[in-house]
Amino acid sequence: MLEGLVSQESLSLNSMDMSVLERLKWVQQQQQQLQQVVYQSSNNSHELLQILQFHGSNNDDLLQSSFSPFQMLGSGFGPNYNIGFGPPHEAMDECISRTSSCHMEPVDTIEVLLKTGEENRAIALKNKRNPEVKTRGEEKTEKKIKVEAETESSMKGKSNMRNTEASSDTSKETSKKASEIQKLDYIHVRARRGQATDRHSLAERARREKISKKMKYLQDIVPGCNKVTGKAGMLDEIINYVQCLQRQVEFLSMKLAVLNPELELAVEDVSVKQFQAYFTNVVASKQSIMVDVPLFPLDQQGSLDLSAINPNQTTSIEAPSASWETQSQSLYNTSSLGFQY
Amino acid sequence: IENTSESSPESRRKKPRISEMAEIESRRINEESLKRWKTNRVQQIYASKLVEALRRVRQRSSTSTETDKVVSGAAREIRETADRVLAASARGTTRWSRAILASRVRAKLKKHRKAKKSTGNCKSRKGVTETNRIKLPAVERKLKILGRLVPGCRKVSVPNLLDEATDYIAALEMQVRAMEALAELLTAAAPRTTLTGT
């Protein structure tokens, strides 16, 4: 019976294309039902261990990591398994209901073997195990695990240690999907599975992540940076972009130097408000995606004496601005630099 | 990582306090800089200040004759003015803005002192660094180049340099847009004199 179970599981797990987390939850389900079967037949933990190890060798390493907490609950069935796991119950139930909806074929055959009277204990066990497995999938030998092991049952301490050692040798598949847990009292960074936990490595990793976060910001702002991977390429793009912008500023300043004498002459036609309205139009046309530019409020007071010179220019803003928009777009398209935003 | 700084910015511990302040600053720069230089208000402030400064520049150079040399000199002045106005718009929160504002003062002082001596120092310093330099890894070399491009950020740590670069790029983009708008406005408003003048 149990061998049939094993072969079924191995087939299903290897053939199906699930994500790591889904597989994990599905495996938990299998364990729970398997465990219930075992409990019913009242086997001792030793035999259970054998079965689980056989399981582990059959399937991938993922199972092995999730088997160790299963071990802890193997014989410690006392009333203490509901300690401290009240809140996650609801969340876990949802998770379970979600995962139980898929891959029902192999589960059905196992459920047939179960008695319905064990329902409550099964649910309690599920709720107990899931947060543990989740945290275990994300940690290495941290103090929290040991604390949990001790609260469970002191007898199983030895087997727990054995399993943690075995699980620490396994691959880092779960760690790649899991994120780091953070405590709230100090800057705590949880080490990922299979990575060093000494102070220097942690500090180094925190520093690296800070830098990579900042590079991501830069990647967002510099166009064309997402096509390149790696720090060197991105830095090349960033340097190129900064130089490009600076050259543009030089070019525009030269243009303004030529046009500057016109500023005096154009005072009658140009007012600050018109300039700002044009500016916002230009902004809107160039960066339609990123910038949410509201229309320029016409009654806003400028701080220059220019606005005092021509107060009656405000009425003529609408007409020129429309023409400027088309003008700006055509000029932008034909600009010598061909700068693309 | 970002939990402690939010909970206690005024903590009594020395070492975490400094890092908290730095973290708050850098996070603010990162999250805000993209939006900061795009708000309407900032653009209006910059635009009005730019126009005002340009008028002052024009008045100062109105006495000289119109030759190509003057144009390039005027271009340099305009660029420096624009940079200064840009830095002023940053309100002293970023390193590059402070460096721009400070360098202008320093340049003025140097002009009054002996200019030749300072250039000689620059050359000798460069020669020393050239000979001592072994090939650094590519990323670090590029970071150094970036530090040279952003004003006032040569000896800044890597994360701060990236923050400064982010803000600087956003500010430069705004500057380009403002100057383009101004140039278009001037060419549109006074087409007769510009096109037929030369």
Coordinates of C-alpha atoms in Angstrom, one line a residue:
Chain A
M1 CA 0.0 0.0 0.0
L2 CA 2.7 2.4 1.0
E3 CA 4.9 1.4 -1.9
G4 CA 2.1 2.1 -4.2
L5 CA 1.8 5.5 -2.7
V6 CA 5.4 6.2 -3.2
S7 CA 5.5 5.3 -6.8
Q8 CA 2.4 7.3 -7.5
E9 CA 3.9 10.3 -5.9
S10 CA 7.2 10.1 -7.6
L11 CA 5.5 9.8 -10.9
S12 CA 3.2 12.8 -10.3
L13 CA 6.0 15.0 -8.9
N14 CA 8.4 14.3 -11.7
S15 CA 5.9 14.7 -14.5
M16 CA 4.0 17.7 -13.4
D17 CA 5.2 21.2 -14.0
M18 CA 4.5 23.0 -10.8
S19 CA 6.3 25.8 -9.1
V20 CA 8.5 25.0 -6.2
L21 CA 6.0 26.4 -3.7
E22 CA 3.1 24.6 -5.1
R23 CA 5.0 21.4 -5.1
L24 CA 6.0 22.0 -1.5
K25 CA 2.4 22.5 -0.4
W26 CA 1.3 19.5 -2.3
V27 CA 4.0 17.4 -0.7
Q28 CA 2.9 18.6 2.7
Q29 CA -0.6 17.3 1.9
Q30 CA 0.8 14.0 0.9
Q31 CA 2.8 13.8 4.1
Q32 CA -0.2 14.6 6.2
Q33 CA -2.3 12.0 4.7
L34 CA 0.6 9.5 4.7
Q35 CA 1.2 10.3 8.3
Q36 CA -2.4 9.7 9.2
V37 CA -2.2 6.4 7.6
V38 CA 0.9 5.6 9.5
Y39 CA -0.7 6.8 12.7
Q40 CA -3.7 4.6 12.2
S41 CA -1.5 1.6 11.7
S42 CA 0.3 2.8 14.8
N43 CA 3.8 2.4 13.5
N44 CA 6.6 3.8 15.6
S45 CA 8.8 6.7 14.4
H46 CA 11.6 4.5 13.3
E47 CA 9.6 2.9 10.5
L48 CA 8.3 6.3 9.6
L49 CA 11.8 7.5 9.2
Q50 CA 12.6 4.7 6.9
I51 CA 9.6 5.5 4.7
L52 CA 10.5 9.2 4.7
Q53 CA 14.0 8.5 3.7
F54 CA 12.9 6.3 1.0
H55 CA 10.7 9.0 -0.1
G56 CA 13.5 11.5 -0.1
S57 CA 15.8 9.4 -2.2
N58 CA 13.1 8.8 -4.7
N59 CA 12.1 12.4 -5.3
D60 CA 14.0 15.6 -5.4
D61 CA 15.7 17.3 -2.5
L62 CA 12.8 19.5 -1.9
L63 CA 10.9 16.7 -0.2
Q64 CA 13.7 16.0 2.2
S65 CA 13.6 19.5 3.6
S66 CA 9.9 19.3 4.3
F67 CA 10.2 15.9 5.9
S68 CA 12.1 17.0 8.9
P69 CA 9.3 18.9 10.6
F70 CA 7.2 16.0 9.7
Q71 CA 9.6 14.0 11.7
M72 CA 9.2 16.2 14.7
L73 CA 5.5 15.7 14.7
G74 CA 5.9 12.0 14.1
S75 CA 5.5 11.0 17.6
G76 CA 5.0 14.1 19.6
F77 CA 1.3 14.1 19.2
G78 CA 0.6 15.7 22.6
P79 CA -1.4 18.8 23.1
N80 CA 1.5 21.0 22.5
Y81 CA 1.3 21.1 18.8
N82 CA -1.1 24.0 18.7
I83 CA 1.2 26.3 20.6
G84 CA 1.8 29.7 19.1
F85 CA 0.3 29.0 15.7
G86 CA -3.1 30.6 16.0
P87 CA -2.8 33.5 13.6
P88 CA -1.5 31.7 10.6
H89 CA -4.3 29.2 10.6
E90 CA -6.5 31.3 8.4
A91 CA -3.9 32.1 5.9
M92 CA -2.7 28.6 5.8
D93 CA -6.2 27.3 5.3
E94 CA -6.5 29.4 2.2
C95 CA -3.2 28.2 0.9
I96 CA -4.2 24.6 1.5
S97 CA -7.6 25.1 -0.2
R98 CA -5.8 26.6 -3.1
T99 CA -3.4 23.9 -3.6
S100 CA -5.8 21.1 -2.9
S101 CA -7.9 22.2 -5.9
C102 CA -5.2 21.1 -8.3
H103 CA -3.6 17.7 -8.8
M104 CA -6.5 15.8 -7.3
E105 CA -6.0 12.5 -9.0
P106 CA -3.3 11.0 -6.8
V107 CA -4.7 12.6 -3.7
D108 CA -8.1 10.9 -4.1
T109 CA -6.7 7.5 -3.9
I110 CA -5.0 8.3 -0.7
E111 CA -8.0 10.0 0.8
V112 CA -10.0 6.8 0.3
L113 CA -7.7 5.1 2.8
L114 CA -8.3 7.7 5.5
K115 CA -11.0 7.8 8.1
T116 CA -13.0 10.9 8.1
G117 CA -12.9 11.0 11.9
E118 CA -9.3 12.2 11.7
E119 CA -10.3 15.3 10.0
N120 CA -9.8 17.7 12.8
R121 CA -6.4 16.5 13.7
A122 CA -5.4 16.5 10.1
I123 CA -6.3 20.2 9.8
A124 CA -4.5 21.0 13.0
L125 CA -1.5 19.2 11.8
K126 CA -1.6 21.0 8.5
N127 CA -1.8 24.3 10.2
K128 CA 1.0 23.4 12.4
R129 CA 3.3 22.2 9.7
N130 CA 2.9 24.8 7.0
P131 CA 4.3 27.8 8.8
E132 CA 7.1 25.6 10.0
V133 CA 7.9 24.3 6.7
K134 CA 7.7 27.7 5.2
T135 CA 10.2 29.1 7.6
R136 CA 12.4 26.1 7.4
G137 CA 12.5 26.4 3.7
E138 CA 13.8 29.9 4.1
E139 CA 16.3 29.5 6.8
K140 CA 19.4 27.6 7.7
T141 CA 20.3 26.5 11.2
E142 CA 19.1 29.5 13.0
K143 CA 18.1 29.8 16.6
K144 CA 14.4 29.9 15.8
I145 CA 14.5 26.4 14.5
K146 CA 16.1 25.1 17.6
V147 CA 13.6 26.8 19.7
E148 CA 10.7 25.3 17.8
A149 CA 12.2 21.9 18.0
E150 CA 12.5 22.3 21.7
T151 CA 8.9 23.3 22.1
E152 CA 7.8 20.4 20.1
S153 CA 9.3 17.6 22.0
S154 CA 12.6 17.2 23.6
M155 CA 12.8 13.6 22.6
K156 CA 12.9 14.4 18.9
G157 CA 15.7 16.8 19.3
K158 CA 18.2 14.3 18.1
S159 CA 16.4 13.3 15.1
N160 CA 15.7 17.0 14.3
M161 CA 19.4 17.8 14.4
R162 CA 20.1 14.9 12.2
N163 CA 17.5 16.1 9.7
T164 CA 18.7 19.7 9.8
E165 CA 22.1 18.6 8.9
A166 CA 20.8 16.5 6.2
S167 CA 18.7 19.3 4.9
S168 CA 21.5 21.8 5.1
D169 CA 23.4 19.7 2.6
T170 CA 20.6 19.8 0.1
S171 CA 20.4 22.2 -2.9
K172 CA 19.3 25.8 -2.6
E173 CA 16.2 25.5 -4.7
T174 CA 13.9 26.7 -2.0
S175 CA 16.2 29.5 -1.0
K176 CA 16.1 30.9 -4.5
K177 CA 12.4 31.4 -4.4
A178 CA 12.1 32.5 -0.7
S179 CA 12.9 36.0 0.3
E180 CA 14.7 37.1 3.5
I181 CA 12.7 37.4 6.6
Q182 CA 13.4 40.5 8.7
K183 CA 12.8 41.0 12.4
L184 CA 11.6 44.3 13.7
D185 CA 13.8 45.1 16.6
Y186 CA 17.1 45.6 14.9
I187 CA 18.5 45.3 11.4
H188 CA 18.2 41.5 11.1
V189 CA 19.0 39.8 7.9
R190 CA 18.2 36.2 7.6
A191 CA 20.8 34.1 5.8
R192 CA 19.6 32.1 2.9
R193 CA 20.0 28.4 2.8
G194 CA 23.5 27.2 2.2
Q195 CA 25.1 30.7 2.6
A196 CA 27.4 31.9 5.3
T197 CA 26.0 33.5 8.4
D198 CA 29.0 35.2 9.9
R199 CA 28.9 38.9 10.4
H200 CA 31.1 39.9 7.6
S201 CA 29.2 38.0 4.9
L202 CA 25.9 39.4 6.1
A203 CA 27.2 42.9 6.1
E204 CA 28.7 42.4 2.7
R205 CA 25.4 41.0 1.4
A206 CA 23.4 43.9 2.8
R207 CA 25.8 46.3 1.2
R208 CA 25.6 44.6 -2.2
E209 CA 21.8 44.6 -2.0
K210 CA 21.8 48.3 -1.3
I211 CA 23.9 49.0 -4.3
S212 CA 21.9 46.8 -6.5
K213 CA 18.7 48.5 -5.4
K214 CA 20.2 51.9 -6.4
M215 CA 21.3 50.5 -9.7
K216 CA 17.7 49.5 -10.3
Y217 CA 16.6 53.1 -9.8
L218 CA 19.2 54.2 -12.3
Q219 CA 18.0 51.5 -14.7
D220 CA 14.6 53.0 -14.6
I221 CA 15.6 56.5 -15.4
V222 CA 18.2 55.8 -18.0
P223 CA 16.7 54.7 -21.3
G224 CA 18.0 51.6 -22.8
C225 CA 19.5 50.3 -19.7
N226 CA 17.3 47.3 -19.3
K227 CA 18.7 45.7 -22.4
V228 CA 22.1 45.4 -20.9
T229 CA 22.8 43.1 -18.0
G230 CA 25.6 43.4 -15.5
K231 CA 26.9 46.4 -13.6
A232 CA 29.6 47.3 -16.2
G233 CA 27.2 47.5 -19.1
M234 CA 24.7 49.5 -17.1
L235 CA 27.4 51.9 -15.9
D236 CA 28.5 52.3 -19.5
E237 CA 25.0 53.3 -20.5
I238 CA 24.7 55.7 -17.5
I239 CA 28.0 57.4 -18.3
N240 CA 27.0 57.7 -21.9
Y241 CA 23.7 59.2 -21.0
V242 CA 25.1 61.7 -18.6
Q243 CA 27.6 62.8 -21.2
C244 CA 24.9 63.1 -23.8
L245 CA 22.8 65.3 -21.5
Q246 CA 25.7 67.5 -20.7
R247 CA 26.5 67.9 -24.4
Q248 CA 22.9 68.8 -25.0
V249 CA 23.1 71.5 -22.3
E250 CA 26.2 72.9 -24.0
F251 CA 24.5 72.9 -27.4
L252 CA 21.4 74.6 -26.0
S253 CA 23.4 77.2 -24.1
M254 CA 25.2 78.1 -27.3
K255 CA 21.8 78.4 -29.0
L256 CA 20.5 80.6 -26.3
A257 CA 23.7 82.7 -26.5
V258 CA 22.8 83.4 -30.1
L259 CA 19.2 84.1 -29.2
N260 CA 19.9 86.1 -26.2
P261 CA 19.8 89.5 -27.8
E262 CA 16.4 88.5 -29.0
L263 CA 15.2 88.2 -25.5
E264 CA 15.1 92.0 -25.2
L265 CA 13.2 92.3 -28.4
A266 CA 10.9 89.5 -27.7
V267 CA 9.8 90.9 -24.4
E268 CA 6.6 92.3 -25.8
D269 CA 5.7 89.0 -27.3
V270 CA 7.0 86.7 -24.7
S271 CA 5.8 86.6 -21.1
V272 CA 6.8 84.3 -18.4
K273 CA 3.5 82.6 -18.4
Q274 CA 3.6 81.9 -22.0
F275 CA 7.0 80.4 -21.6
Q276 CA 5.9 78.2 -18.7
A277 CA 2.8 77.1 -20.6
Y278 CA 4.9 76.2 -23.5
F279 CA 7.3 74.4 -21.3
T280 CA 4.6 72.2 -19.8
N281 CA 3.3 71.5 -23.3
V282 CA 6.7 70.4 -24.4
V283 CA 7.0 68.3 -21.4
A284 CA 3.6 66.7 -22.0
S285 CA 4.4 65.9 -25.6
K286 CA 7.7 64.4 -24.9
Q287 CA 7.0 62.4 -21.8
S288 CA 3.4 61.4 -22.2
I289 CA 3.9 58.2 -20.3
M290 CA 5.9 59.0 -17.2
V291 CA 4.8 62.5 -16.3
D292 CA 1.3 63.5 -15.4
V293 CA 1.4 67.2 -16.1
P294 CA -1.7 69.2 -15.3
L295 CA -2.5 72.1 -17.4
F296 CA -0.8 75.3 -16.4
P297 CA -3.1 77.5 -14.3
L298 CA -3.5 80.7 -16.0
D299 CA -4.1 82.8 -13.0
Q300 CA -0.9 82.0 -11.3
Q301 CA 1.3 85.0 -10.5
G302 CA 4.8 84.9 -11.8
S303 CA 7.6 86.4 -9.7
L304 CA 9.1 88.5 -12.5
D305 CA 8.7 92.0 -13.6
L306 CA 8.0 90.5 -17.1
S307 CA 4.5 89.5 -16.0
A308 CA 3.8 93.0 -14.9
I309 CA 4.7 94.4 -18.3
N310 CA 2.1 92.6 -20.3
P311 CA -0.9 91.6 -18.2
N312 CA -3.1 91.4 -21.3
Q313 CA -1.1 88.7 -22.8
T314 CA -2.9 86.0 -20.9
T315 CA -5.8 86.0 -23.3
S316 CA -3.5 85.1 -26.2
I317 CA -2.0 82.1 -24.6
E318 CA -4.4 79.5 -25.9
A319 CA -3.9 80.3 -29.6
P320 CA -0.1 80.3 -29.6
S321 CA 0.2 77.2 -27.3
A322 CA -1.7 75.0 -29.8
S323 CA 0.6 76.1 -32.6
W324 CA 3.6 75.7 -30.4
E325 CA 2.7 72.1 -29.7
T326 CA 2.7 71.2 -33.3
Q327 CA 5.7 73.3 -33.9
S328 CA 7.5 71.7 -31.0
Q329 CA 6.8 68.2 -32.2
S330 CA 8.0 68.9 -35.7
L331 CA 11.0 70.6 -34.4
Y332 CA 11.7 67.8 -32.0
N333 CA 11.5 65.3 -34.7
T334 CA 13.9 67.1 -36.9
S335 CA 16.3 68.2 -34.1
S336 CA 19.9 67.7 -35.0
L337 CA 20.7 65.6 -32.0
G338 CA 17.8 63.2 -32.5
F339 CA 17.6 62.7 -28.8
Q340 CA 15.1 60.0 -27.9
Y341 CA 13.3 60.0 -24.6
Chain B
I1 CA 16.7 46.6 6.3
E2 CA 14.6 49.7 6.3
N3 CA 12.7 49.0 9.4
T4 CA 14.7 50.6 12.1
S5 CA 15.2 53.9 10.4
E6 CA 11.5 54.4 10.1
S7 CA 10.7 53.5 13.7
S8 CA 13.3 55.6 15.5
P9 CA 15.1 58.3 13.6
E10 CA 16.2 59.9 16.8
S11 CA 17.7 56.9 18.4
R12 CA 20.4 57.3 20.9
R13 CA 22.8 54.7 19.4
K14 CA 25.6 56.4 17.6
K15 CA 26.5 54.1 14.8
P16 CA 23.0 53.1 13.7
R17 CA 21.9 56.7 13.9
I18 CA 24.5 57.9 11.3
S19 CA 23.6 55.0 9.0
E20 CA 19.9 55.7 9.5
M21 CA 20.3 59.3 8.5
A22 CA 22.2 58.3 5.5
E23 CA 19.6 55.7 4.6
I24 CA 16.8 58.2 5.0
E25 CA 18.6 60.6 2.8
S26 CA 19.4 58.0 0.1
R27 CA 16.0 56.6 0.1
R28 CA 14.5 60.0 -0.2
I29 CA 16.7 60.8 -3.1
N30 CA 15.8 57.6 -4.9
E31 CA 12.1 57.8 -4.4
E32 CA 11.7 61.4 -4.8
S33 CA 14.3 62.4 -7.3
L34 CA 12.4 61.0 -10.2
K35 CA 9.3 62.9 -9.3
R36 CA 11.0 65.9 -7.8
W37 CA 12.4 67.2 -11.0
K38 CA 9.3 66.6 -12.9
T39 CA 6.8 68.5 -10.9
N40 CA 5.2 71.6 -12.4
R41 CA 6.4 73.8 -9.6
V42 CA 10.0 72.9 -9.9
Q43 CA 9.9 73.5 -13.6
Q44 CA 8.2 76.9 -13.2
I45 CA 10.7 78.0 -10.6
Y46 CA 13.6 76.9 -12.9
A47 CA 12.1 78.5 -15.9
S48 CA 11.5 81.9 -14.3
K49 CA 14.9 81.9 -12.7
L50 CA 16.6 81.0 -15.9
V51 CA 14.9 83.8 -17.8
E52 CA 15.9 86.2 -15.2
A53 CA 19.5 85.1 -15.1
L54 CA 19.8 85.2 -18.8
R55 CA 18.7 88.7 -18.9
R56 CA 21.3 89.6 -16.4
V57 CA 23.9 87.9 -18.4
R58 CA 22.8 89.7 -21.5
Q59 CA 23.1 93.0 -19.8
R60 CA 26.5 92.3 -18.7
S61 CA 27.8 91.3 -22.1
S62 CA 25.9 93.8 -24.1
T63 CA 28.8 96.1 -24.4
S64 CA 31.0 93.7 -26.3
T65 CA 30.9 93.2 -30.1
E66 CA 29.3 90.2 -31.7
T67 CA 31.9 87.8 -32.8
D68 CA 32.2 84.0 -32.7
K69 CA 34.5 84.2 -29.8
V70 CA 32.0 86.2 -27.8
V71 CA 29.3 83.7 -28.7
S72 CA 31.3 80.8 -27.3
G73 CA 32.2 82.8 -24.3
A74 CA 28.6 83.7 -23.8
A75 CA 27.6 80.1 -24.3
R76 CA 29.9 79.1 -21.5
E77 CA 28.5 81.8 -19.3
I78 CA 25.0 80.7 -20.1
R79 CA 25.8 77.1 -19.3
E80 CA 27.3 78.0 -16.0
T81 CA 24.3 80.2 -15.2
A82 CA 22.0 77.5 -16.1
D83 CA 23.9 75.0 -14.0
R84 CA 23.9 77.4 -11.1
V85 CA 20.2 78.0 -11.4
L86 CA 19.7 74.3 -11.5
A87 CA 21.8 73.8 -8.4
A88 CA 19.9 76.5 -6.6
S89 CA 16.7 74.7 -7.4
A90 CA 17.9 71.7 -5.6
R91 CA 17.9 73.7 -2.4
G92 CA 21.2 72.3 -1.2
T93 CA 20.1 68.8 -0.6
T94 CA 22.4 67.0 -3.0
R95 CA 26.1 67.0 -3.1
W96 CA 26.5 67.9 -6.8
S97 CA 24.3 71.0 -6.3
R98 CA 26.4 72.2 -3.4
A99 CA 29.6 71.5 -5.5
I100 CA 28.3 73.6 -8.4
L101 CA 27.4 76.5 -6.2
A102 CA 30.7 76.2 -4.4
S103 CA 32.8 75.9 -7.5
R104 CA 31.5 79.1 -8.9
V105 CA 32.8 80.9 -5.8
R106 CA 36.0 79.1 -6.0
A107 CA 36.5 80.0 -9.7
K108 CA 35.9 83.6 -8.9
L109 CA 38.5 83.5 -6.2
K110 CA 41.0 81.8 -8.5
K111 CA 40.5 84.3 -11.2
H112 CA 41.6 87.0 -8.8
R113 CA 44.6 85.0 -7.6
K114 CA 47.3 83.6 -9.8
A115 CA 45.6 81.4 -12.4
K116 CA 48.8 79.8 -13.8
K117 CA 49.9 78.3 -10.5
S118 CA 46.7 76.4 -10.1
T119 CA 46.8 74.9 -13.6
G120 CA 50.4 73.8 -12.9
N121 CA 49.3 71.9 -9.8
C122 CA 46.6 70.2 -11.7
K123 CA 49.0 68.9 -14.3
S124 CA 51.4 67.5 -11.8
R125 CA 48.7 65.8 -9.9
K126 CA 47.4 64.1 -13.0
G127 CA 50.8 62.8 -13.9
V128 CA 51.3 61.2 -10.6
T129 CA 48.0 59.3 -10.7
E130 CA 48.7 58.1 -14.2
T131 CA 52.0 56.4 -13.3
N132 CA 50.7 54.9 -10.1
R133 CA 47.6 53.4 -11.6
I134 CA 47.4 49.7 -12.2
K135 CA 44.5 48.4 -14.1
L136 CA 41.5 48.5 -11.8
P137 CA 38.6 46.2 -12.4
A138 CA 36.2 47.4 -15.0
V139 CA 33.3 48.3 -12.8
E140 CA 35.4 50.4 -10.5
R141 CA 37.0 52.3 -13.4
K142 CA 33.5 53.1 -14.7
L143 CA 32.5 54.3 -11.2
K144 CA 35.4 56.6 -11.2
I145 CA 34.5 58.0 -14.5
L146 CA 31.0 58.5 -13.3
G147 CA 32.4 60.3 -10.3
R148 CA 34.2 62.7 -12.5
L149 CA 31.1 63.4 -14.6
V150 CA 28.9 64.3 -11.6
P151 CA 30.3 67.5 -10.2
G152 CA 31.7 67.2 -6.8
C153 CA 31.5 63.5 -6.5
R154 CA 35.0 62.2 -7.1
K155 CA 35.7 60.8 -3.7
V156 CA 32.2 59.7 -2.8
S157 CA 31.3 56.2 -1.7
V158 CA 29.6 53.9 -4.3
P159 CA 26.1 54.0 -3.0
N160 CA 26.1 57.7 -2.5
L161 CA 27.6 58.2 -5.9
L162 CA 24.7 56.2 -7.4
D163 CA 22.2 58.3 -5.5
E164 CA 23.8 61.5 -6.6
A165 CA 23.9 60.3 -10.2
T166 CA 20.2 59.5 -10.1
D167 CA 19.3 63.0 -8.9
Y168 CA 21.8 64.6 -11.3
I169 CA 20.4 62.8 -14.3
A170 CA 16.9 63.8 -13.4
A171 CA 17.9 67.4 -12.9
L172 CA 19.8 67.5 -16.2
E173 CA 16.8 66.1 -18.0
M174 CA 14.7 69.0 -16.6
Q175 CA 17.4 71.5 -17.5
V176 CA 17.5 70.3 -21.1
R177 CA 13.8 70.4 -21.4
A178 CA 13.6 73.9 -20.0
M179 CA 16.4 75.3 -22.2
E180 CA 14.9 73.6 -25.3
A181 CA 11.5 75.2 -24.5
L182 CA 13.1 78.6 -24.0
A183 CA 15.0 78.3 -27.3
E184 CA 11.9 77.3 -29.2
L185 CA 10.0 80.1 -27.7
L186 CA 12.6 82.6 -28.7
T187 CA 12.9 81.3 -32.2
A188 CA 9.1 81.2 -32.6
A189 CA 8.5 84.6 -31.1
A190 CA 11.2 86.4 -33.0
P191 CA 11.8 84.6 -36.3
R192 CA 12.5 87.7 -38.3
T193 CA 15.6 88.9 -36.6
T194 CA 17.2 85.5 -36.0
L195 CA 16.9 84.1 -39.5
T196 CA 17.8 87.2 -41.4
G197 CA 20.4 88.5 -38.9
T198 CA 23.3 86.3 -40.0

